[in-house]
């Protein structure tokens, strides 16, 4: 599970979806005006605002290796 606060998603949004939602041009944006339920017990949780891409990739690789999938 990649956990990213809505505020961070908005800053990173290259498609402009959050700006369109804020302007009233778009509805149903998950986590903003459409509910989002985080997984209760994800196998892995990536805190993308606190980890580099390399750290996140290493965490995924470690989990896959641990499970014999890498």
PDB file of C-alpha atoms in Angstrom:
ATOM      1  CA  UNK A   1       0.000   0.000   0.000  1.00  0.00           C
ATOM      2  CA  UNK A   2       1.399   3.400  -0.964  1.00  0.00           C
ATOM      3  CA  UNK A   3       0.213   5.834   1.698  1.00  0.00           C
ATOM      4  CA  UNK A   4       0.320   9.438   0.540  1.00  0.00           C
ATOM      5  CA  UNK A   5      -1.590  12.314   2.130  1.00  0.00           C
ATOM      6  CA  UNK A   6      -4.050  14.087  -0.174  1.00  0.00           C
ATOM      7  CA  UNK A   7      -2.033  17.290   0.175  1.00  0.00           C
ATOM      8  CA  UNK A   8       1.067  15.564  -1.191  1.00  0.00           C
ATOM      9  CA  UNK A   9      -0.949  13.968  -4.003  1.00  0.00           C
ATOM     10  CA  UNK A  10      -2.226  17.407  -4.954  1.00  0.00           C
ATOM     11  CA  UNK A  11       1.294  18.846  -5.161  1.00  0.00           C
ATOM     12  CA  UNK A  12       2.520  15.879  -7.232  1.00  0.00           C
ATOM     13  CA  UNK A  13      -0.521  15.834  -9.538  1.00  0.00           C
ATOM     14  CA  UNK A  14       0.781  16.095 -13.107  1.00  0.00           C
ATOM     15  CA  UNK A  15      -2.686  15.632 -14.638  1.00  0.00           C
ATOM     16  CA  UNK A  16      -4.260  18.558 -12.788  1.00  0.00           C
ATOM     17  CA  UNK A  17      -7.070  16.459 -11.328  1.00  0.00           C
ATOM     18  CA  UNK A  18      -6.890  18.055  -7.882  1.00  0.00           C
ATOM     19  CA  UNK A  19      -7.007  21.560  -9.380  1.00  0.00           C
ATOM     20  CA  UNK A  20     -10.019  20.557 -11.493  1.00  0.00           C
ATOM     21  CA  UNK A  21     -11.743  19.151  -8.416  1.00  0.00           C
ATOM     22  CA  UNK A  22     -11.005  22.325  -6.432  1.00  0.00           C
ATOM     23  CA  UNK A  23     -12.429  24.421  -9.295  1.00  0.00           C
ATOM     24  CA  UNK A  24     -15.611  22.333  -9.344  1.00  0.00           C
ATOM     25  CA  UNK A  25     -14.851  20.849 -12.760  1.00  0.00           C
ATOM     26  CA  UNK A  26     -14.415  17.300 -11.481  1.00  0.00           C
ATOM     27  CA  UNK A  27     -16.204  15.184  -8.904  1.00  0.00           C
ATOM     28  CA  UNK A  28     -15.555  11.737  -7.537  1.00  0.00           C
ATOM     29  CA  UNK A  29     -11.867  12.237  -6.803  1.00  0.00           C
ATOM     30  CA  UNK A  30     -10.887   9.428  -4.475  1.00  0.00           C
ATOM     31  CA  UNK A  31      -9.851  10.643  -1.054  1.00  0.00           C
ATOM     32  CA  UNK A  32     -11.197  14.152  -1.646  1.00  0.00           C
ATOM     33  CA  UNK A  33     -14.922  14.003  -2.350  1.00  0.00           C
ATOM     34  CA  UNK A  34     -15.154  10.244  -2.825  1.00  0.00           C
ATOM     35  CA  UNK A  35     -14.373   7.983   0.137  1.00  0.00           C
ATOM     36  CA  UNK A  36     -11.153   6.043   0.372  1.00  0.00           C
ATOM     37  CA  UNK A  37     -10.587   3.260   2.866  1.00  0.00           C
ATOM     38  CA  UNK A  38      -6.989   2.368   3.615  1.00  0.00           C
ATOM     39  CA  UNK A  39      -6.245  -1.335   3.875  1.00  0.00           C
ATOM     40  CA  UNK A  40      -6.365  -2.521   7.479  1.00  0.00           C
ATOM     41  CA  UNK A  41      -3.341  -4.825   7.321  1.00  0.00           C
ATOM     42  CA  UNK A  42      -1.340  -4.242   4.142  1.00  0.00           C
ATOM     43  CA  UNK A  43       1.606  -6.558   3.524  1.00  0.00           C
ATOM     44  CA  UNK A  44       3.729  -3.466   3.016  1.00  0.00           C
ATOM     45  CA  UNK A  45       3.090   0.201   3.651  1.00  0.00           C
ATOM     46  CA  UNK A  46       5.131   2.751   1.715  1.00  0.00           C
ATOM     47  CA  UNK A  47       5.060   6.237   3.246  1.00  0.00           C
ATOM     48  CA  UNK A  48       5.878   8.002  -0.001  1.00  0.00           C
ATOM     49  CA  UNK A  49       6.189  11.454   1.545  1.00  0.00           C
ATOM     50  CA  UNK A  50       8.885  10.177   3.936  1.00  0.00           C
ATOM     51  CA  UNK A  51      10.797   7.780   1.670  1.00  0.00           C
ATOM     52  CA  UNK A  52      12.825   8.247  -1.480  1.00  0.00           C
ATOM     53  CA  UNK A  53      11.937   6.256  -4.565  1.00  0.00           C
ATOM     54  CA  UNK A  54      15.040   4.156  -3.938  1.00  0.00           C
ATOM     55  CA  UNK A  55      13.988   3.424  -0.341  1.00  0.00           C
ATOM     56  CA  UNK A  56      10.490   2.493  -1.471  1.00  0.00           C
ATOM     57  CA  UNK A  57      11.829   0.214  -4.207  1.00  0.00           C
ATOM     58  CA  UNK A  58      14.193  -1.425  -1.715  1.00  0.00           C
ATOM     59  CA  UNK A  59      11.286  -2.107   0.652  1.00  0.00           C
ATOM     60  CA  UNK A  60       9.260  -3.721  -2.144  1.00  0.00           C
ATOM     61  CA  UNK A  61      12.274  -5.770  -3.253  1.00  0.00           C
ATOM     62  CA  UNK A  62      12.951  -6.899   0.331  1.00  0.00           C
ATOM     63  CA  UNK A  63       9.366  -8.095   0.751  1.00  0.00           C
ATOM     64  CA  UNK A  64       9.446  -9.946  -2.566  1.00  0.00           C
ATOM     65  CA  UNK A  65      12.795 -11.518  -1.669  1.00  0.00           C
ATOM     66  CA  UNK A  66      11.483 -12.546   1.749  1.00  0.00           C
ATOM     67  CA  UNK A  67       8.600 -14.317   0.023  1.00  0.00           C
ATOM     68  CA  UNK A  68      10.832 -15.971  -2.562  1.00  0.00           C
ATOM     69  CA  UNK A  69       9.420 -13.927  -5.420  1.00  0.00           C
ATOM     70  CA  UNK A  70      12.524 -11.946  -6.380  1.00  0.00           C
TER      71      UNK A  70
END
